[in-house]
CSV table of C-alpha atoms in Angstrom, one decimal:
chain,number,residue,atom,x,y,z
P,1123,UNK,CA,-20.1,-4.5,-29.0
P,1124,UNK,CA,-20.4,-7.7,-30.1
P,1125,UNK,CA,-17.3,-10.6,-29.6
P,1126,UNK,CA,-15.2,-10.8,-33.0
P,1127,UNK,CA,-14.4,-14.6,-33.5
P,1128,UNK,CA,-11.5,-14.9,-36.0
P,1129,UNK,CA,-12.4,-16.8,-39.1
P,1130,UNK,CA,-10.1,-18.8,-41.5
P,1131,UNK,CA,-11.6,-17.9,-45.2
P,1132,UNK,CA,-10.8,-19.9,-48.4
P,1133,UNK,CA,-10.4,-18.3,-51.8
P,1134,UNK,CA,-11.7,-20.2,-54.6
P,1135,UNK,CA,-10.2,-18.0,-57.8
P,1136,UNK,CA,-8.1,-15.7,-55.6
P,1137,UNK,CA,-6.5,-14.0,-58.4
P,1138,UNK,CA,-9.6,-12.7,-60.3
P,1139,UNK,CA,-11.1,-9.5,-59.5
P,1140,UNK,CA,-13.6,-10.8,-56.7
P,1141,UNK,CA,-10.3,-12.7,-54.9
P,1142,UNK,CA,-7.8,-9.5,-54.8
P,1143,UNK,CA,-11.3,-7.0,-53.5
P,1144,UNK,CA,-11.8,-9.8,-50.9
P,1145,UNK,CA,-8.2,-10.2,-50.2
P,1146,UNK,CA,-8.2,-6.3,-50.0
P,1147,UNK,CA,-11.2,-6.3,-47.3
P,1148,UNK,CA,-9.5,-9.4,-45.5
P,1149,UNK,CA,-6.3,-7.0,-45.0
P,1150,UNK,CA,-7.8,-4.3,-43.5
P,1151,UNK,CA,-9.3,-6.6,-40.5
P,1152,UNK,CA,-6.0,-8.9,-39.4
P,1153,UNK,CA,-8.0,-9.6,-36.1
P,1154,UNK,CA,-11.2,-11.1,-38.0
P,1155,UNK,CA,-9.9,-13.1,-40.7
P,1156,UNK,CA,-6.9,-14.4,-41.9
P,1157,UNK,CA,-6.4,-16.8,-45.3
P,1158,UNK,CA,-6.5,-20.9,-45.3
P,1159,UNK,CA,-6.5,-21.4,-48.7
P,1160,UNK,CA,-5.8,-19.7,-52.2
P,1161,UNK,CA,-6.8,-21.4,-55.5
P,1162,UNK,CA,-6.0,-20.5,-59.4
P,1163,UNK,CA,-6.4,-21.9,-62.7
P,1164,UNK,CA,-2.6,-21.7,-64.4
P,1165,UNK,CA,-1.1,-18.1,-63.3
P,1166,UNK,CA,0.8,-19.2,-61.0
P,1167,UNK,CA,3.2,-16.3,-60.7
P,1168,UNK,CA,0.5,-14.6,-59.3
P,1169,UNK,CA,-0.8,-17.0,-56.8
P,1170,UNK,CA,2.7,-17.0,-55.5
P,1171,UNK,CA,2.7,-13.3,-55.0
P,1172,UNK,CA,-0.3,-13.8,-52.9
P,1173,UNK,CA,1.6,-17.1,-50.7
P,1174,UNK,CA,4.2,-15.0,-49.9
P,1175,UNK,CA,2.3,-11.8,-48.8
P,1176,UNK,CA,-0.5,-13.8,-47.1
P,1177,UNK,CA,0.8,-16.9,-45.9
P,1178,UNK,CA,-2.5,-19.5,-46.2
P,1179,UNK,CA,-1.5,-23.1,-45.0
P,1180,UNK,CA,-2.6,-23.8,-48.7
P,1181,UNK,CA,-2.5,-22.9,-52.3
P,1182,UNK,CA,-4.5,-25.2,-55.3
P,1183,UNK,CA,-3.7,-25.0,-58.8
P,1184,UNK,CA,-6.1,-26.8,-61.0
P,1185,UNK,CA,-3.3,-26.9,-64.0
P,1186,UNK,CA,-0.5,-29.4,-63.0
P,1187,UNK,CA,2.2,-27.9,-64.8
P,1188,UNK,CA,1.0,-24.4,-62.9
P,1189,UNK,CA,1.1,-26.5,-59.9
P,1190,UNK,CA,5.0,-27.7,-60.3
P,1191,UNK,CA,5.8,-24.0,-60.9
P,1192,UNK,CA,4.1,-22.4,-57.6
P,1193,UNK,CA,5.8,-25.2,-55.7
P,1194,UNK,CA,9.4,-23.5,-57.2
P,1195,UNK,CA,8.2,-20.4,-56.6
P,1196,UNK,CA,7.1,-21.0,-53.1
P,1197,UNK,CA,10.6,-23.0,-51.7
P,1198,UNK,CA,12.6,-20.1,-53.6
P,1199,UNK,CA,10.8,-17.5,-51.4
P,1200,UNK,CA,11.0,-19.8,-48.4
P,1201,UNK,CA,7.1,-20.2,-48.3
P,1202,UNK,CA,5.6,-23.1,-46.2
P,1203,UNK,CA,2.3,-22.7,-48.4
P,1204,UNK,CA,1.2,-26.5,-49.3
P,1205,UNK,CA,0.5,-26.5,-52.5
P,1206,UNK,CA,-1.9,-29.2,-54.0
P,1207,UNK,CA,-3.4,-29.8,-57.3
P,1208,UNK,CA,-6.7,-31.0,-59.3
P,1209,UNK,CA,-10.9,-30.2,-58.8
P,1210,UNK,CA,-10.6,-33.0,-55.9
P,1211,UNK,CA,-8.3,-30.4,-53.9
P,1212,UNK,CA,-10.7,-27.2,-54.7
P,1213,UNK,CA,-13.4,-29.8,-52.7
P,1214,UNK,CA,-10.9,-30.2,-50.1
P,1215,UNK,CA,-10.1,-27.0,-49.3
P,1216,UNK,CA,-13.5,-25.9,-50.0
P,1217,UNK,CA,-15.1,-28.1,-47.1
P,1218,UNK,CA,-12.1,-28.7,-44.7
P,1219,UNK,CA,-12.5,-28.2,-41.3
P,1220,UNK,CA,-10.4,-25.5,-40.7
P,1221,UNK,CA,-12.4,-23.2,-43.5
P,1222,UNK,CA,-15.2,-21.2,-41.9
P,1223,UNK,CA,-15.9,-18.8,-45.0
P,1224,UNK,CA,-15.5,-20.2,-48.7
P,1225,UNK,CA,-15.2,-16.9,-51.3
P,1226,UNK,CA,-16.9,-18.7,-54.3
P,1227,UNK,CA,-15.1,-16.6,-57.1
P,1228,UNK,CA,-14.2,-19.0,-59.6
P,1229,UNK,CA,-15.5,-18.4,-63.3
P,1230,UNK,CA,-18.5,-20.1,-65.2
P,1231,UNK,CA,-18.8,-24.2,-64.9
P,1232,UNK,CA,-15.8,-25.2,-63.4
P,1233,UNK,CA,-16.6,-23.6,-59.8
P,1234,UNK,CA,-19.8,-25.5,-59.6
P,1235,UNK,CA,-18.0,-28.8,-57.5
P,1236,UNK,CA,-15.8,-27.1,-55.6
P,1237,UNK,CA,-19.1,-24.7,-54.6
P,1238,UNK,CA,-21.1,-27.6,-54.1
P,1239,UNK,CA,-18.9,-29.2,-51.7
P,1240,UNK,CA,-18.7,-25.8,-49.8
P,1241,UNK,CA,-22.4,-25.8,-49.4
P,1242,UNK,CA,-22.5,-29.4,-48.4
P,1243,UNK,CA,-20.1,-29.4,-45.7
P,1244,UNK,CA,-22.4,-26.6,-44.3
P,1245,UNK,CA,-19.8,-23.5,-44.7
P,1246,UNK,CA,-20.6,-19.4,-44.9
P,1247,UNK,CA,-20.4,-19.2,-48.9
P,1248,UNK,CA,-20.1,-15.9,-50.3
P,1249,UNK,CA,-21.3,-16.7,-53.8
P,1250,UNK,CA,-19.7,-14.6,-56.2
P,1251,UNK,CA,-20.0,-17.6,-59.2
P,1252,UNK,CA,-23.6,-16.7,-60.3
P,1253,UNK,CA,-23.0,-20.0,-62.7
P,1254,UNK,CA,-23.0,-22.4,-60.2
P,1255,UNK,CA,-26.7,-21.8,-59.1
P,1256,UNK,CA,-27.8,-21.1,-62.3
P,1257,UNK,CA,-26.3,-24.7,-63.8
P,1258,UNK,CA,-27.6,-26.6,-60.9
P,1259,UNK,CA,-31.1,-24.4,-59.5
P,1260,UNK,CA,-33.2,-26.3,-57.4
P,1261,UNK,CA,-30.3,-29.2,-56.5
P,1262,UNK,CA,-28.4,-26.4,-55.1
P,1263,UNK,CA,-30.6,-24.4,-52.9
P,1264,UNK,CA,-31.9,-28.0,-51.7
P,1265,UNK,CA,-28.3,-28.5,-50.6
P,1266,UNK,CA,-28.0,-25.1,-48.8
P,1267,UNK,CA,-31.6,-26.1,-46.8
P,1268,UNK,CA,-29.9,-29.5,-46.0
P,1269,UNK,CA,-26.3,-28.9,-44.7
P,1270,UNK,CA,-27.4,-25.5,-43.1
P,1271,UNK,CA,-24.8,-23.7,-44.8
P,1272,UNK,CA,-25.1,-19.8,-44.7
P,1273,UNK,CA,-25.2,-18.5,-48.3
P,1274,UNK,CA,-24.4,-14.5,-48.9
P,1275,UNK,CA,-24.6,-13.1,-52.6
P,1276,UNK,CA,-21.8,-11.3,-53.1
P,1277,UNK,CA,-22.5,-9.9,-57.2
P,1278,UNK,CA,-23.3,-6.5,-56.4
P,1279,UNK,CA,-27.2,-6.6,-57.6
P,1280,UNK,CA,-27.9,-9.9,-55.9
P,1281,UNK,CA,-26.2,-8.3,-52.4
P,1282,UNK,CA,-28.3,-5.5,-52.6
P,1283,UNK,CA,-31.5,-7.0,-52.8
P,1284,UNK,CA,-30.3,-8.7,-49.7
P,1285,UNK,CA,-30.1,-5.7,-48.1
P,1286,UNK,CA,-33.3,-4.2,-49.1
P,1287,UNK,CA,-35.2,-7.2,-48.0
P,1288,UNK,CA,-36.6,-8.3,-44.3
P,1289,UNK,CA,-33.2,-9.5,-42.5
P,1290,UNK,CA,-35.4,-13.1,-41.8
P,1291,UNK,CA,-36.4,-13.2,-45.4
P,1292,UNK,CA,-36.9,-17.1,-46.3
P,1293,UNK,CA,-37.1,-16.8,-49.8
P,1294,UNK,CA,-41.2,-16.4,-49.4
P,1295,UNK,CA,-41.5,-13.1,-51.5
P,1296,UNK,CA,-45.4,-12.8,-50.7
P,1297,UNK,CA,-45.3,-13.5,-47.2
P,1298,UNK,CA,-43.0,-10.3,-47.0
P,1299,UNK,CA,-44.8,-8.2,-49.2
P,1300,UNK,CA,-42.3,-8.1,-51.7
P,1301,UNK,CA,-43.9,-7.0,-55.0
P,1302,UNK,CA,-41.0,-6.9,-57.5
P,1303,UNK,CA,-37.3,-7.5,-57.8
P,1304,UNK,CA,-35.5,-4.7,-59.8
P,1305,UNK,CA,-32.7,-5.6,-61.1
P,1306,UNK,CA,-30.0,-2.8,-62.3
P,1307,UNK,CA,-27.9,-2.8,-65.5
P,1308,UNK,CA,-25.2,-0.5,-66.5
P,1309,UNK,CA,-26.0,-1.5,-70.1
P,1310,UNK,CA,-22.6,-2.4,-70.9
P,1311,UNK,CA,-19.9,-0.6,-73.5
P,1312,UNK,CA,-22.5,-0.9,-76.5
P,1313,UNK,CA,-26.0,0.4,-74.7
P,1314,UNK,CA,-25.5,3.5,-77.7
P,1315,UNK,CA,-23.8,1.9,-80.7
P,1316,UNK,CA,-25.8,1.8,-83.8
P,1317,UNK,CA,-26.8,-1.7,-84.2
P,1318,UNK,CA,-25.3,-2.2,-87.5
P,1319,UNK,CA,-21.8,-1.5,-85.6
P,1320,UNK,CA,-22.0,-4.5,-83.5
P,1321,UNK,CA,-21.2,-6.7,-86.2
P,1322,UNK,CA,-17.8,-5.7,-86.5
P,1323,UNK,CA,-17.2,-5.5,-82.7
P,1324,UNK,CA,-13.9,-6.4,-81.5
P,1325,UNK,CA,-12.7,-8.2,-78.0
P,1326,UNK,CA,-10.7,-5.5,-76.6
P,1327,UNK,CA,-13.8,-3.1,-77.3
P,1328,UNK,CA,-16.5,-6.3,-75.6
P,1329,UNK,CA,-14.0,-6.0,-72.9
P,1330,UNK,CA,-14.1,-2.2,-71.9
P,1331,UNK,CA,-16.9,-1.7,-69.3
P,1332,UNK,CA,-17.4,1.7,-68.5
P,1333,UNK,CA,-17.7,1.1,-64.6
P,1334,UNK,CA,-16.8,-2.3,-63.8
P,1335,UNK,CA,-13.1,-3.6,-63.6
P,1336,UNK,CA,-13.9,-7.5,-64.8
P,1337,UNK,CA,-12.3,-10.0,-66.2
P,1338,UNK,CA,-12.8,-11.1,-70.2
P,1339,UNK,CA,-15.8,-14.0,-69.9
P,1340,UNK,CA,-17.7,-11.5,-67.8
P,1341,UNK,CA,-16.9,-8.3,-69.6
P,1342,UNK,CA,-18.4,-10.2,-72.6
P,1343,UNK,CA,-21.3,-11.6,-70.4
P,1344,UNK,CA,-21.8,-7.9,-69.8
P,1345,UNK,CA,-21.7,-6.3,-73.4
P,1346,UNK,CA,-24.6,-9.0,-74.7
P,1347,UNK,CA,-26.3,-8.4,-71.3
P,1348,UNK,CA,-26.1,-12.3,-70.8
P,1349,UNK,CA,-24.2,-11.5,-67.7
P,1350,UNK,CA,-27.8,-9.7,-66.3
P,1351,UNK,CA,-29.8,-13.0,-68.0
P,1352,UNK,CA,-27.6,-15.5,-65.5
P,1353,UNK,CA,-28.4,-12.6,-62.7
P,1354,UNK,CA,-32.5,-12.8,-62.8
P,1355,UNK,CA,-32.1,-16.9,-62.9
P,1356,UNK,CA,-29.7,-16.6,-60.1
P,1357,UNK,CA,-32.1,-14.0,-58.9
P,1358,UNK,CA,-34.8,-16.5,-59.3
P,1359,UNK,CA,-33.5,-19.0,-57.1
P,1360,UNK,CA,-31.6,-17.0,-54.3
P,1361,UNK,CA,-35.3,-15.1,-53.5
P,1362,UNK,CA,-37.8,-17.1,-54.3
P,1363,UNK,CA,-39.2,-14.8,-56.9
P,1364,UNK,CA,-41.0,-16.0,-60.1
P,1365,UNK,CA,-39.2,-14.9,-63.4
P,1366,UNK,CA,-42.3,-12.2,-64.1
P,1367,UNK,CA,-41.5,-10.5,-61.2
P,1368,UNK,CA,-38.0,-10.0,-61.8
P,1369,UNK,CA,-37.5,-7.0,-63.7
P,1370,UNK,CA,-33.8,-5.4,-65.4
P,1371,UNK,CA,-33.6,-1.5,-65.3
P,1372,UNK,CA,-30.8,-0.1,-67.5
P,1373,UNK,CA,-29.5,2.4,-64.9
P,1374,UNK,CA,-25.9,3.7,-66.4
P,1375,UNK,CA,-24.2,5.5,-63.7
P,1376,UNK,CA,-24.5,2.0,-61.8
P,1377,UNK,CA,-24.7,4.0,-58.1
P,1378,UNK,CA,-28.0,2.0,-56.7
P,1379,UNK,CA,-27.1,-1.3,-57.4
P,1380,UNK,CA,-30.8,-2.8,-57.2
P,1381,UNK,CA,-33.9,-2.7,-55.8
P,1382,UNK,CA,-37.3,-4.2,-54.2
P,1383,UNK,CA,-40.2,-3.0,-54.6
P,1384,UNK,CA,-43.3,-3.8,-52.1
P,1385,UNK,CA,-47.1,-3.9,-52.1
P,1386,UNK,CA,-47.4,-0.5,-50.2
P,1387,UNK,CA,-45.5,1.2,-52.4
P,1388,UNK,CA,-42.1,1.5,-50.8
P,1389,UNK,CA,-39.1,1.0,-53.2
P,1390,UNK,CA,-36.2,0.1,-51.2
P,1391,UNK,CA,-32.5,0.5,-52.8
P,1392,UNK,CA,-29.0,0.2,-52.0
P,1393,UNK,CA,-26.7,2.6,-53.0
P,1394,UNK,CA,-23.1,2.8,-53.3
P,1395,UNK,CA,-19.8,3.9,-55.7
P,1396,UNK,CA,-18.9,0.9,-57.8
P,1397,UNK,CA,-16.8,-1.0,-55.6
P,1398,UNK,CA,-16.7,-4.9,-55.5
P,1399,UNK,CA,-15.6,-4.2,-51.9
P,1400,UNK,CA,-19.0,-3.0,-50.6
P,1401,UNK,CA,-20.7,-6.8,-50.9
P,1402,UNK,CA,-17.5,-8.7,-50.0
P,1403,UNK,CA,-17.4,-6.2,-46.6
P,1404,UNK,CA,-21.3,-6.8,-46.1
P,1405,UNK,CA,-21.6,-10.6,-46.8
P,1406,UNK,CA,-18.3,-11.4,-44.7
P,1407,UNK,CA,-19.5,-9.2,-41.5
P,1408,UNK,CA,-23.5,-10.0,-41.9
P,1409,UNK,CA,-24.9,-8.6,-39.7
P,1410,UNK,CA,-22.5,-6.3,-38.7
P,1411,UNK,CA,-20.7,-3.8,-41.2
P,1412,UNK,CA,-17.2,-3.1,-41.6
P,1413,UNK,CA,-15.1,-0.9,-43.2
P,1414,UNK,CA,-14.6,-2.0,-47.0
P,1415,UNK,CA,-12.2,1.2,-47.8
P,1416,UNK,CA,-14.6,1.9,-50.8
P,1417,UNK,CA,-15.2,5.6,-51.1
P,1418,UNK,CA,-17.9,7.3,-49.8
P,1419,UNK,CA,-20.6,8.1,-51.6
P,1420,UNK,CA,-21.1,12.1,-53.0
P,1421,UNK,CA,-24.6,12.2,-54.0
P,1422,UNK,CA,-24.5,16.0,-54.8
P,1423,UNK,CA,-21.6,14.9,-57.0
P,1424,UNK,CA,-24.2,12.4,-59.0
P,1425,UNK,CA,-26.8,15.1,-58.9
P,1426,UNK,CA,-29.4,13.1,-61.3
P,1427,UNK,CA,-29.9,9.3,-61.6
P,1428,UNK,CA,-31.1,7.6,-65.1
P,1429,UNK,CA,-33.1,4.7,-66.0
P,1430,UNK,CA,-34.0,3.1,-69.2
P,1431,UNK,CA,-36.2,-0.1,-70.1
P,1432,UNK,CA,-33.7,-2.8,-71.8
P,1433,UNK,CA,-33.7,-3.3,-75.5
P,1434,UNK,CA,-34.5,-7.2,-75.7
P,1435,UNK,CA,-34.3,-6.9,-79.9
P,1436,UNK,CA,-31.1,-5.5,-79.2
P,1437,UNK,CA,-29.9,-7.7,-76.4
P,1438,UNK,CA,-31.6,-10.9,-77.9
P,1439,UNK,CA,-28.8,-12.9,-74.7
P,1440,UNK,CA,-31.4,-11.4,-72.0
P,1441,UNK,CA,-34.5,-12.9,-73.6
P,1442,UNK,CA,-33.0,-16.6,-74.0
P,1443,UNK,CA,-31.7,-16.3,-70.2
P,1444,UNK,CA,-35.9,-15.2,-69.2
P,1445,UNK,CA,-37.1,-18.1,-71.8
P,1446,UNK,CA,-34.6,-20.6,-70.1
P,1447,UNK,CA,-36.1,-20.3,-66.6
P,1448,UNK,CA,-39.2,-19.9,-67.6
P,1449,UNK,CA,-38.5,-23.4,-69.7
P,1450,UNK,CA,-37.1,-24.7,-66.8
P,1451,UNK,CA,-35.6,-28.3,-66.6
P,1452,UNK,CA,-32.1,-28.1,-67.4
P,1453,UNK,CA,-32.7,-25.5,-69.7
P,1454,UNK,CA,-30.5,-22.9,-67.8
P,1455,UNK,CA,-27.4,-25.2,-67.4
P,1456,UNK,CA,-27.3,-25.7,-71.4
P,1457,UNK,CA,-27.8,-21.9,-71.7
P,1458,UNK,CA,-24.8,-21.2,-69.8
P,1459,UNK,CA,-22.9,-23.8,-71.1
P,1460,UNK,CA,-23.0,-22.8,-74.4
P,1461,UNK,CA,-22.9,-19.1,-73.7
P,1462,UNK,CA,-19.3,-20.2,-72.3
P,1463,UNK,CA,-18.6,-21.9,-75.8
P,1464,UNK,CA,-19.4,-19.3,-77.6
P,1465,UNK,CA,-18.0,-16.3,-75.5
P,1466,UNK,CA,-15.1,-18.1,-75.6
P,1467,UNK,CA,-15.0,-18.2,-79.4
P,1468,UNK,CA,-15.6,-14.8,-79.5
P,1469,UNK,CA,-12.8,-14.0,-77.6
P,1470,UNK,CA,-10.4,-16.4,-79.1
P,1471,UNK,CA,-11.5,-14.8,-82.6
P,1472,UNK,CA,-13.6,-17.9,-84.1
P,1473,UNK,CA,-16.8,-16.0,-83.9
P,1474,UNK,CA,-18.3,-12.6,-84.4
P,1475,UNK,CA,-20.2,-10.8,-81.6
P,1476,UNK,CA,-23.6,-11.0,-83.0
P,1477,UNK,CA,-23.4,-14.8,-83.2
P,1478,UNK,CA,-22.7,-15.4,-79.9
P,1479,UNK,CA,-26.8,-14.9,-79.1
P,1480,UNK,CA,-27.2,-16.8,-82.6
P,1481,UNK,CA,-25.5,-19.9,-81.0
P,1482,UNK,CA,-26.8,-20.0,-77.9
P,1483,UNK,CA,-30.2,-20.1,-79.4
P,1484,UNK,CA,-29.2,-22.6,-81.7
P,1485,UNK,CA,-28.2,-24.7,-78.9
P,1486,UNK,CA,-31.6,-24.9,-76.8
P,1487,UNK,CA,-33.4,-25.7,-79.5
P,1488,UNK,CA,-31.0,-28.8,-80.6
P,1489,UNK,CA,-32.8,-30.7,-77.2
P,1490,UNK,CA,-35.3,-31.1,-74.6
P,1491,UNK,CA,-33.6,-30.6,-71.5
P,1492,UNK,CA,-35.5,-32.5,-69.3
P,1493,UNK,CA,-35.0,-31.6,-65.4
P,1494,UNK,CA,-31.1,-32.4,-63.7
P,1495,UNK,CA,-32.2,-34.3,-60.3
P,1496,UNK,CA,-28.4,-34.9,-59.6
P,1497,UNK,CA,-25.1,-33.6,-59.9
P,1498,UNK,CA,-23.6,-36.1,-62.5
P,1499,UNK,CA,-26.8,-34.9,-64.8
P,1500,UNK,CA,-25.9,-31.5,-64.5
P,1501,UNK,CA,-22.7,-32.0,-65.7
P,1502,UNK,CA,-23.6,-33.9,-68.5
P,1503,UNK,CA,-26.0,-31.2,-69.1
P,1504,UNK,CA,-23.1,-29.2,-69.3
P,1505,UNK,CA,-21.1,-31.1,-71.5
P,1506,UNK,CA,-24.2,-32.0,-74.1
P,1507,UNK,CA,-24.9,-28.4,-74.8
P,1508,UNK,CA,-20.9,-27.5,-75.0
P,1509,UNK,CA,-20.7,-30.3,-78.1
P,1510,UNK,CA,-23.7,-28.9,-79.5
P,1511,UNK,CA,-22.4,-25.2,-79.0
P,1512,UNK,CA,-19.2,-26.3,-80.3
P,1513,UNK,CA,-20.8,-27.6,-83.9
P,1514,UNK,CA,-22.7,-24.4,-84.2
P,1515,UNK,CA,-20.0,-22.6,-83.4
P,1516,UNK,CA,-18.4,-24.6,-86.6
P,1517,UNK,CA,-21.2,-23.9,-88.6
P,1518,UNK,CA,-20.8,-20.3,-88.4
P,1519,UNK,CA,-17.0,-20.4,-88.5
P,1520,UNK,CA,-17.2,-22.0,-91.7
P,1521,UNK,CA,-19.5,-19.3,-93.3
């Protein structure tokens, strides 16, 4: 048996989904990892909950006022947690010394620094913030080859394709005889509503997947199949594989989790129950495997499998996402950046579920989006296609 070297992981957006399945993994396996850092956006209640139960020497809140709070909460439970504040802090924790593993859970945009700077100080980044690659493509995977950082996709398609491919994969798809990438979709909560219903869909209806436990920007994501869009560009860049070749397959039970298919004919898959826990296990013990304490799979329980072709006239958010890379330049960054705008107006009631696809579109057209060479032009990119998203959003708030 091989020797277990402890490992100090940090948590960027530890109290999401991704951060309390990886916390749950990091628990079960005292002797191989313990907790440097925990960061959060403004609940920090929460993040306090977590200080106290697993003891990191740090905790970031990127609210100020949060900040102030967890610092209370923290001396009234006799905590020794340092708590700091701000992006500059995420990038501290993100590439400090101490950090050996960096959990890259934080929503949309606003992980792609503290990512970044995880990548550049050369760190084992389990990249659960599909945004961050697809904002910043080819200046991200150029940062990866030059730090030497170790980078382990942790959505649950993107980790199984890493482990149906070659274990020495170097992103050079022919050279391994990979044919295809089949990507799997649930479908979401509205794969069989009539398409005259959407108009009138609601949040809280947007927000109930039938497999997935998620939080609200990705349950939306997943009900206009965006979410699946941002997964073949992310797709794209993790494997090397043009955007023809990536191909989404509505499979509803969600049990194999994705696939590769080869030249010779062999279809390899990963299977598994739903369980966030399964990649977090695999990427954090590559290439060993640990228990996860996800259940086992009953395959006489399952009995059949399904799979449909996706309904891009009914999903117009998966088309723009294939046009975008296939458009390339900074096409991608201004598609998720107004997909945030206008997800967020959904959700906040300022704009009906149908329109969110209607914006988006809107928004590409509204510019060129020549090629980002650097950070700063990614993130003015970014902010660009959030004004413009914003006035469209206006436009059809206002009708």
């Amino acid at each position: 048996m091989p020797a277990v070297f402890h490992q100090q992981v940090t948590i960027l957006g530890a109290t999401g989904s991704i951060g309390a399945s990886t916390l749950d993994v990091i628990s079960r396996h005292p002797e191989r990892y313990s907790v440097f850092a925990l960061t959060a956006h403004r609940t920090a209640d929460h993040l306090a909950r977590l200080c106290l139960r697993f003891s990191p020497h740090y905790a970031v809140m990127t609210d100020g006022e949060a900040a102030k709070e967890l610092k209370g909460l923290l001396q009234a439970g006799r905590c020794a947690t340092t708590v700091l504040e701000g992006e500059q802090a995420l990038c501290f924790v993100a590439s400090a010394p101490e950090t050996d593993v960096v959990m890259a859970a934080i929503v949309g945009a606003a992980g792609l620094r503290p990512t970044l700077a995880a990548v550049t100080a050369g760190k084992k980044v389990l990249l659960a913030n599909k945004e961050a690659l697809v904002m910043s493509g080819q200046f991200f995977m150029d940062a990866v080859g030059v730090s030497g950082c170790h980078l382990y996709p942790i959505d649950s398609e993107h980790n199984a394709i890493f482990q149906s491919l070659p274990r020495d994969f170097r992103r050079r798809p022919e050279a391994d005889g990979v044919r295809r990438i089949l990507l799997t979709a649930s479908g979401g909560p509205f794969r069989d509503t009539p398409a005259e219903k959407l108009e009138m869909v609601t949040p809280d209806e947007a927000c109930a997947h039938p497999i997935w436990s998620m939080g609200p920007k990705i349950s939306v994501d997943s009900a206009t199949m965006m979410n699946k869009g941002l997964e073949v560009i992310e797709a794209h860049w993790l494997f090397g594989v043009t955007p023809s070749r990536i191909e989404v397959v509505i499979h509803p039970q969600g049990i194999i989790h994705s696939m590769v298919d080869y030249v010779d004919g062999s279809v390899l898959a990963q299977l598994g129950n739903p369980d966030m826990r399964i990649p977090i296990a695999n990427a954090l013990a590559w290439p060993e495997r640990i228990d996860s304490g996800a259940n086992t799979l009953d395959l006489f329980d399952i009995a059949t499998l399904r799979f449909e072709r996706p309904d891009f006239d009914r999903f117009p958010c998966l088309s723009l996402a294939y046009q975008a890379l296939e458009a390339g330049g900074s096409m991608p960054a201004a598609l998720n950046a107004a997909n945030e705008e206008a997800v967020a107006a959904f959700l906040d009631g300022r704009l009906g579920f149908c329109r969110i696809a209607d914006v988006i579109a809107a928004t590409l057209e509204r510019n060129g989006w020549p090629r980002a060479e650097t950070l700063e032009a990614v993130l003015e990119t970014d902010a660009c296609a959030r004004s413009l998203a914003r006035e469209e959003i206006c436009k059809r708030s206002a009708a």
